[in-house]
């Protein structure tokens, strides 16, 4: 059965959006729609909304009346997701699962283990980050199938977006979650690429007039929970413009939610100083909501100098228990603009404090809120990103990669003040190195672009538009203990063996030429696993004996267990490794027996931590 | 001792006691046979009708869903009631309750109007009014799309031609003569062009517009 629709799913940290294109609508005419997702907004009430908040609420059995959680397609959903989860969880945070997506990319955690919510007391049945992601996908699938009963989502072209900074294990988990809800055909697309696709689609063919050969587009995506940076170069092949994604940034857990919280804490401090009373946690939460609204008003209406903030009492006496304060433009500028987009030179780097020994189990939030510092670090680190492209020559003295165009995405940059500030700082850096200022690509829809771009990607995959080339955004290595006599007190030296080069294309496969490993049957064997976003020239089979600390990033270990089928436990089988990038966009590691060409899959998700 | 011979050509000529017994026994056996046959037949029929009830799967559990009541009634905002209504429509109470619940949830509307404002200063009432205003505005704009009835700016002279919709435009003041009427637009009017009220599950008690809250 051929797919009628190309469906894009933005599986976001704070919101999910589903967008779709009718592939039979007519000649290259792209009509994008966003699905209105029916969801519970409170017990017993269902509303259609374009966004499904990525929250899961684990309700107590006595908490909700029977039948009050019915959805149009099921009387009794397994988990409460969407608006109702966010609403109920606001008052009962111990039962609220949020940011499941960020956990997928969190090293040291087994994502299939029931660990969320982290703070939940014992009698709350926790769920795994994987199960939460699956629940959002399942809700989206059911909503689609309810809307289009004759075109089941399982039969459509589905593209799911992931952060460009997702490591192979997180990508694999996303695909697995999709498979678990019947979407085995889904392919992955990096979010910044999706944003650029959306911009291309939006320009209705005019995009070629807005970029030229030699351009480097910086895609800055500052969403609710994460900041994602990518660089895409415009090149030429056979007279046609081509787009190549040349670099991606790290997974930075920093976004709009941090900003609202920062404002709320500022106002809280002011209030507590003035009144001498301590704010309770529900008041802080109400204040955060009020700050978000005030922030948007102040950003949208430049003539306002302050916005009143009101926190109502929880009891039925509204007037008596309400307190009032205000958020001034000065505070907004100081906290958001100076705090998150500080005016720094390009040499500055994010501050990294050593983590305290007693680290609570939580997400590794960015320690430095200065997004501009993260940007400076990214651009400097990726100075060589376009080194091999003929039309992209950086001046000798350049200390960082010079972007020539910028595409924004994510809710934070809807605020004109923030977007302008970011452009000013970037252009200031460029000016200091006598480079032309970067221009802002206009016409992006910052909230829905990722889902729309993903739906458009299904169209592109059919050969109907320009496709961004990219391949893997990193080179991958396994750690091998070098054979030298053991020295007491020193850990064995490690060599890194390159198993997948940078920019390996989807649907390609490479085998390790010479290296052989002896694997013991029936026993799990673990390898240390590394990725590098900067080493572009290492070919498969290269052994690194020495590298700089910031070049290679250690990822979670990978594990292989050879089954005993037809062999004796304890036997040693010589194998070599083979790496493929699947059409879906995941990395696949296999061990291939030298004797009979038998193949075994190597698992990524062995994040049992140190246990 | 008697000796019996078998001669099949012989026919009894006397209807004696033996023959009476013989005939009686035959009749009795025939009766029993009939009774047994009938009961077997009846039994089989009953089995047949009972059997499917055992074998057939229980009716597939209908997803206890479909819950959702559509609420059709629109609260009219400025439109005047038709002059001579022939049939009076009964407003469904659920829609009204729902709107009340939304206004309470977003704007603390009921709390506000139920409170005695005389004890508070204007500044205090003003602070609370912000909550109500912000929330009402959010609830209304989320669930209704509102548009003015008349596109002309208020204060302009407007002309209503013959056959204008008297429900959309209300005439006041010196109403004499025939259409077209020309007058000053005092209020531009409001109309709901789109309505998105939440759907309700079947068991939902809409009369609870705000549940009592108990913190543990």
Coordinates of N, CA and C in Angstrom, one line a residue, chain A residues 169-283:
Chain A
X169 N 22.9 6.1 20.5 CA 22.0 5.3 21.4 C 20.7 6.0 21.5
X170 N 20.7 7.3 21.6 CA 19.4 8.0 21.7 C 18.6 7.9 20.4
X171 N 19.3 7.9 19.3 CA 18.6 7.8 18.0 C 17.9 6.4 17.9
X172 N 18.7 5.4 18.3 CA 18.3 4.0 18.3 C 17.0 3.9 19.2
X173 N 17.1 4.5 20.4 CA 15.9 4.4 21.3 C 14.7 5.0 20.7
X174 N 14.9 6.2 20.0 CA 13.7 6.8 19.4 C 13.1 6.0 18.3
X175 N 14.0 5.3 17.5 CA 13.4 4.5 16.4 C 12.7 3.3 17.1
X176 N 13.3 2.8 18.2 CA 12.7 1.6 18.8 C 11.3 2.0 19.4
X177 N 11.2 3.1 20.0 CA 9.9 3.6 20.5 C 8.9 3.7 19.4
X178 N 9.3 4.2 18.2 CA 8.4 4.3 17.1 C 8.0 2.9 16.6
X179 N 9.0 2.0 16.6 CA 8.7 0.6 16.2 C 7.7 0.0 17.1
X180 N 7.8 0.3 18.4 CA 7.0 -0.3 19.4 C 5.5 0.1 19.3
X181 N 5.3 1.2 18.6 CA 3.9 1.6 18.4 C 3.5 1.4 17.0
X182 N 4.2 0.6 16.3 CA 3.8 0.2 14.9 C 4.4 1.1 13.8
X183 N 5.2 2.0 14.2 CA 5.7 2.9 13.2 C 7.1 2.5 12.8
X184 N 7.2 1.3 12.3 CA 8.5 0.7 12.0 C 9.1 1.4 10.8
X185 N 8.3 2.1 10.0 CA 8.8 2.7 8.7 C 9.4 4.1 9.0
X186 N 9.2 4.6 10.2 CA 9.6 6.0 10.4 C 11.1 6.2 10.2
X187 N 11.5 7.3 9.7 CA 12.9 7.7 9.5 C 13.2 8.9 10.4
X188 N 14.4 9.1 10.7 CA 14.8 10.2 11.6 C 15.3 11.4 10.8
X189 N 15.2 12.6 11.3 CA 15.7 13.8 10.7 C 16.1 14.7 11.8
X190 N 17.3 15.4 11.6 CA 17.8 16.3 12.7 C 16.9 17.6 12.7
X191 N 16.6 18.1 13.9 CA 15.7 19.2 14.0 C 16.2 20.5 13.2
X192 N 17.4 20.9 13.4 CA 17.9 22.1 12.6 C 17.7 21.9 11.1
X193 N 17.9 20.7 10.6 CA 17.7 20.4 9.2 C 16.2 20.6 8.9
X194 N 15.4 20.1 9.8 CA 13.9 20.2 9.6 C 13.5 21.7 9.5
X195 N 14.1 22.5 10.4 CA 13.8 23.9 10.4 C 14.2 24.5 9.0
X196 N 15.4 24.1 8.5 CA 15.8 24.6 7.2 C 14.9 24.2 6.1
X197 N 14.5 22.9 6.1 CA 13.5 22.4 5.1 C 12.2 23.2 5.1
X198 N 11.8 23.5 6.4 CA 10.6 24.3 6.5 C 10.7 25.7 5.8
X199 N 11.9 26.2 6.1 CA 12.2 27.6 5.5 C 12.2 27.5 3.9
X200 N 12.8 26.4 3.4 CA 12.8 26.2 2.0 C 11.4 26.0 1.4
X201 N 10.6 25.2 2.1 CA 9.3 25.0 1.7 C 8.4 26.3 1.7
X202 N 8.7 27.1 2.8 CA 8.0 28.3 3.0 C 8.3 29.3 1.9
X203 N 9.5 29.3 1.3 CA 9.9 30.3 0.4 C 9.3 30.0 -1.0
X204 N 8.7 28.9 -1.2 CA 8.0 28.5 -2.4 C 8.9 28.6 -3.6
X205 N 10.1 28.0 -3.5 CA 11.0 28.0 -4.6 C 12.0 29.2 -4.7
X206 N 11.7 30.2 -3.9 CA 12.5 31.4 -3.9 C 13.8 31.3 -3.2
X207 N 14.0 30.2 -2.4 CA 15.1 30.2 -1.5 C 16.4 30.3 -2.2
X208 N 16.5 29.9 -3.5 CA 17.7 29.9 -4.2 C 18.2 31.4 -4.4
X209 N 17.3 32.3 -4.3 CA 17.6 33.7 -4.4 C 18.1 34.3 -3.1
X210 N 18.0 33.6 -2.1 CA 18.4 34.1 -0.8 C 19.7 33.6 -0.3
X211 N 20.1 32.5 -0.9 CA 21.5 32.0 -0.5 C 22.3 31.8 -1.7
X212 N 23.6 31.9 -1.5 CA 24.5 31.6 -2.7 C 25.6 30.7 -2.3
X213 N 26.3 30.2 -3.3 CA 27.4 29.3 -3.1 C 28.4 30.0 -2.2
X214 N 28.9 29.2 -1.2 CA 29.9 29.8 -0.3 C 29.2 30.2 1.0
X215 N 27.9 30.3 1.1 CA 27.2 30.6 2.3 C 27.4 29.5 3.3
X216 N 27.5 29.9 4.6 CA 27.4 28.9 5.7 C 26.2 29.4 6.6
X217 N 25.2 28.6 6.7 CA 24.0 28.9 7.4 C 24.1 28.4 8.8
X218 N 24.0 29.2 9.8 CA 24.0 28.8 11.2 C 22.5 28.6 11.6
X219 N 22.1 27.4 12.0 CA 20.8 27.2 12.4 C 20.8 27.2 14.0
X220 N 20.2 28.2 14.5 CA 20.2 28.3 16.0 C 18.7 28.0 16.5
X221 N 18.6 26.9 17.2 CA 17.3 26.5 17.6 C 17.2 26.5 19.2
X222 N 16.6 27.5 19.7 CA 16.5 27.7 21.1 C 15.0 27.4 21.5
X223 N 14.8 26.2 22.0 CA 13.4 25.8 22.3 C 13.1 25.9 23.8
X224 N 12.1 25.2 24.2 CA 11.7 25.3 25.6 C 12.7 24.7 26.5
X225 N 13.3 23.6 26.1 CA 14.3 22.9 27.0 C 15.7 22.8 26.6
X226 N 15.9 22.9 25.3 CA 17.2 22.7 24.7 C 17.6 23.7 23.7
X227 N 19.0 23.8 23.6 CA 19.5 24.7 22.5 C 20.3 23.8 21.6
X228 N 20.0 23.9 20.3 CA 20.6 23.0 19.3 C 21.2 23.9 18.2
X229 N 22.5 23.7 17.9 CA 23.2 24.5 16.9 C 23.7 23.6 15.8
X230 N 23.5 24.0 14.5 CA 24.0 23.3 13.4 C 24.6 24.3 12.4
X231 N 25.5 23.8 11.6 CA 26.0 24.6 10.5 C 25.7 23.9 9.2
X232 N 25.2 24.6 8.2 CA 24.9 24.0 6.9 C 25.5 24.9 5.8
X233 N 26.3 24.2 5.0 CA 27.0 24.9 4.0 C 26.3 24.9 2.6
X234 N 26.3 25.9 1.9 CA 25.7 25.9 0.5 C 26.9 25.7 -0.5
X235 N 26.8 24.6 -1.2 CA 27.8 24.3 -2.2 C 27.2 24.1 -3.6
X236 N 28.0 23.7 -4.5 CA 27.5 23.6 -5.9 C 27.8 22.2 -6.4
X237 N 26.9 21.6 -7.1 CA 27.3 20.4 -7.8 C 26.5 20.4 -9.1
X238 N 27.2 20.2 -10.2 CA 26.7 20.2 -11.5 C 25.8 21.4 -11.7
X239 N 26.2 22.5 -11.3 CA 25.5 23.7 -11.5 C 24.3 23.9 -10.6
X240 N 24.0 23.0 -9.7 CA 22.9 23.1 -8.8 C 23.4 23.5 -7.4
X241 N 22.5 24.3 -6.7 CA 22.8 24.5 -5.3 C 22.7 23.3 -4.5
X242 N 23.6 23.1 -3.6 CA 23.5 21.9 -2.7 C 23.6 22.4 -1.3
X243 N 23.0 21.6 -0.4 CA 23.1 22.0 1.0 C 23.8 20.8 1.8
X244 N 24.8 21.1 2.6 CA 25.5 20.1 3.3 C 25.6 20.5 4.8
X245 N 25.1 19.6 5.6 CA 25.2 19.9 7.0 C 26.6 19.5 7.4
X246 N 27.4 20.5 7.9 CA 28.8 20.3 8.1 C 29.2 20.1 9.6
X247 N 28.3 20.6 10.5 CA 28.7 20.4 11.9 C 27.4 20.5 12.8
X248 N 27.4 19.9 13.9 CA 26.4 20.0 14.9 C 27.0 20.3 16.3
X249 N 26.2 20.9 17.1 CA 26.8 21.3 18.4 C 26.5 20.2 19.5
X250 N 26.8 20.5 20.7 CA 26.6 19.6 21.8 C 25.1 19.7 22.2
X251 N 24.7 18.7 23.1 CA 23.3 18.7 23.6 C 23.3 19.6 24.8
X252 N 22.8 20.8 24.6 CA 22.8 21.9 25.7 C 21.4 21.9 26.3
X253 N 21.3 21.6 27.5 CA 20.0 21.6 28.2 C 19.7 23.0 28.7
X254 N 19.3 23.9 27.9 CA 19.1 25.3 28.2 C 18.1 25.9 27.3
X255 N 17.0 26.5 27.8 CA 16.0 27.0 26.9 C 15.1 27.9 27.5
X256 N 13.9 28.1 26.9 CA 12.9 29.1 27.4 C 12.5 28.9 28.8
X257 N 12.4 27.6 29.2 CA 11.9 27.3 30.5 C 12.8 27.8 31.6
X258 N 14.1 27.8 31.3 CA 15.1 28.3 32.2 C 14.9 29.8 32.4
X259 N 14.5 30.4 31.2 CA 14.4 31.9 31.3 C 13.2 32.3 32.2
X260 N 12.1 31.6 32.0 CA 10.9 31.9 32.9 C 11.2 31.7 34.3
X261 N 12.0 30.6 34.6 CA 12.3 30.3 36.0 C 13.3 31.4 36.5
X262 N 14.2 31.8 35.7 CA 15.1 32.9 36.1 C 14.4 34.1 36.5
X263 N 13.4 34.5 35.7 CA 12.6 35.7 36.0 C 11.8 35.5 37.3
X264 N 11.2 34.3 37.4 CA 10.4 34.1 38.6 C 11.3 34.2 39.9
X265 N 12.5 33.7 39.8 CA 13.4 33.7 41.0 C 13.8 35.2 41.3
X266 N 14.0 36.0 40.2 CA 14.4 37.4 40.4 C 13.2 38.1 41.1
X267 N 12.0 37.9 40.7 CA 10.9 38.5 41.2 C 10.6 38.0 42.7
X268 N 10.9 36.7 42.9 CA 10.7 36.1 44.2 C 11.6 36.8 45.2
X269 N 12.8 37.0 44.8 CA 13.8 37.6 45.7 C 13.4 39.0 46.1
X270 N 12.9 39.7 45.1 CA 12.4 41.1 45.3 C 11.2 41.1 46.3
X271 N 10.3 40.2 46.0 CA 9.1 40.1 46.9 C 9.5 39.7 48.3
X272 N 10.3 38.8 48.5 CA 10.7 38.3 49.8 C 11.4 39.4 50.6
X273 N 12.2 40.1 49.8 CA 12.9 41.2 50.5 C 11.9 42.3 51.0
X274 N 10.9 42.6 50.1 CA 10.0 43.7 50.4 C 9.0 43.2 51.5
X275 N 8.5 42.0 51.5 CA 7.5 41.6 52.4 C 8.0 40.9 53.6
X276 N 9.2 40.3 53.4 CA 9.7 39.5 54.5 C 9.1 38.1 54.7
X277 N 8.2 37.8 53.7 CA 7.6 36.5 53.8 C 8.2 35.6 52.8
X278 N 8.3 34.3 53.1 CA 8.8 33.3 52.1 C 7.7 32.9 51.2
X279 N 8.0 32.7 49.9 CA 7.0 32.2 49.0 C 6.9 30.7 49.0
X280 N 5.7 30.2 49.0 CA 5.6 28.8 48.9 C 5.8 28.3 47.5
X281 N 6.0 26.9 47.3 CA 6.3 26.5 46.0 C 5.2 26.7 45.0
X282 N 3.9 26.6 45.5 CA 2.9 26.8 44.5 C 2.8 28.3 44.1
X283 N 3.2 29.2 45.0 CA 3.3 30.6 44.6 C 4.3 30.8 43.6

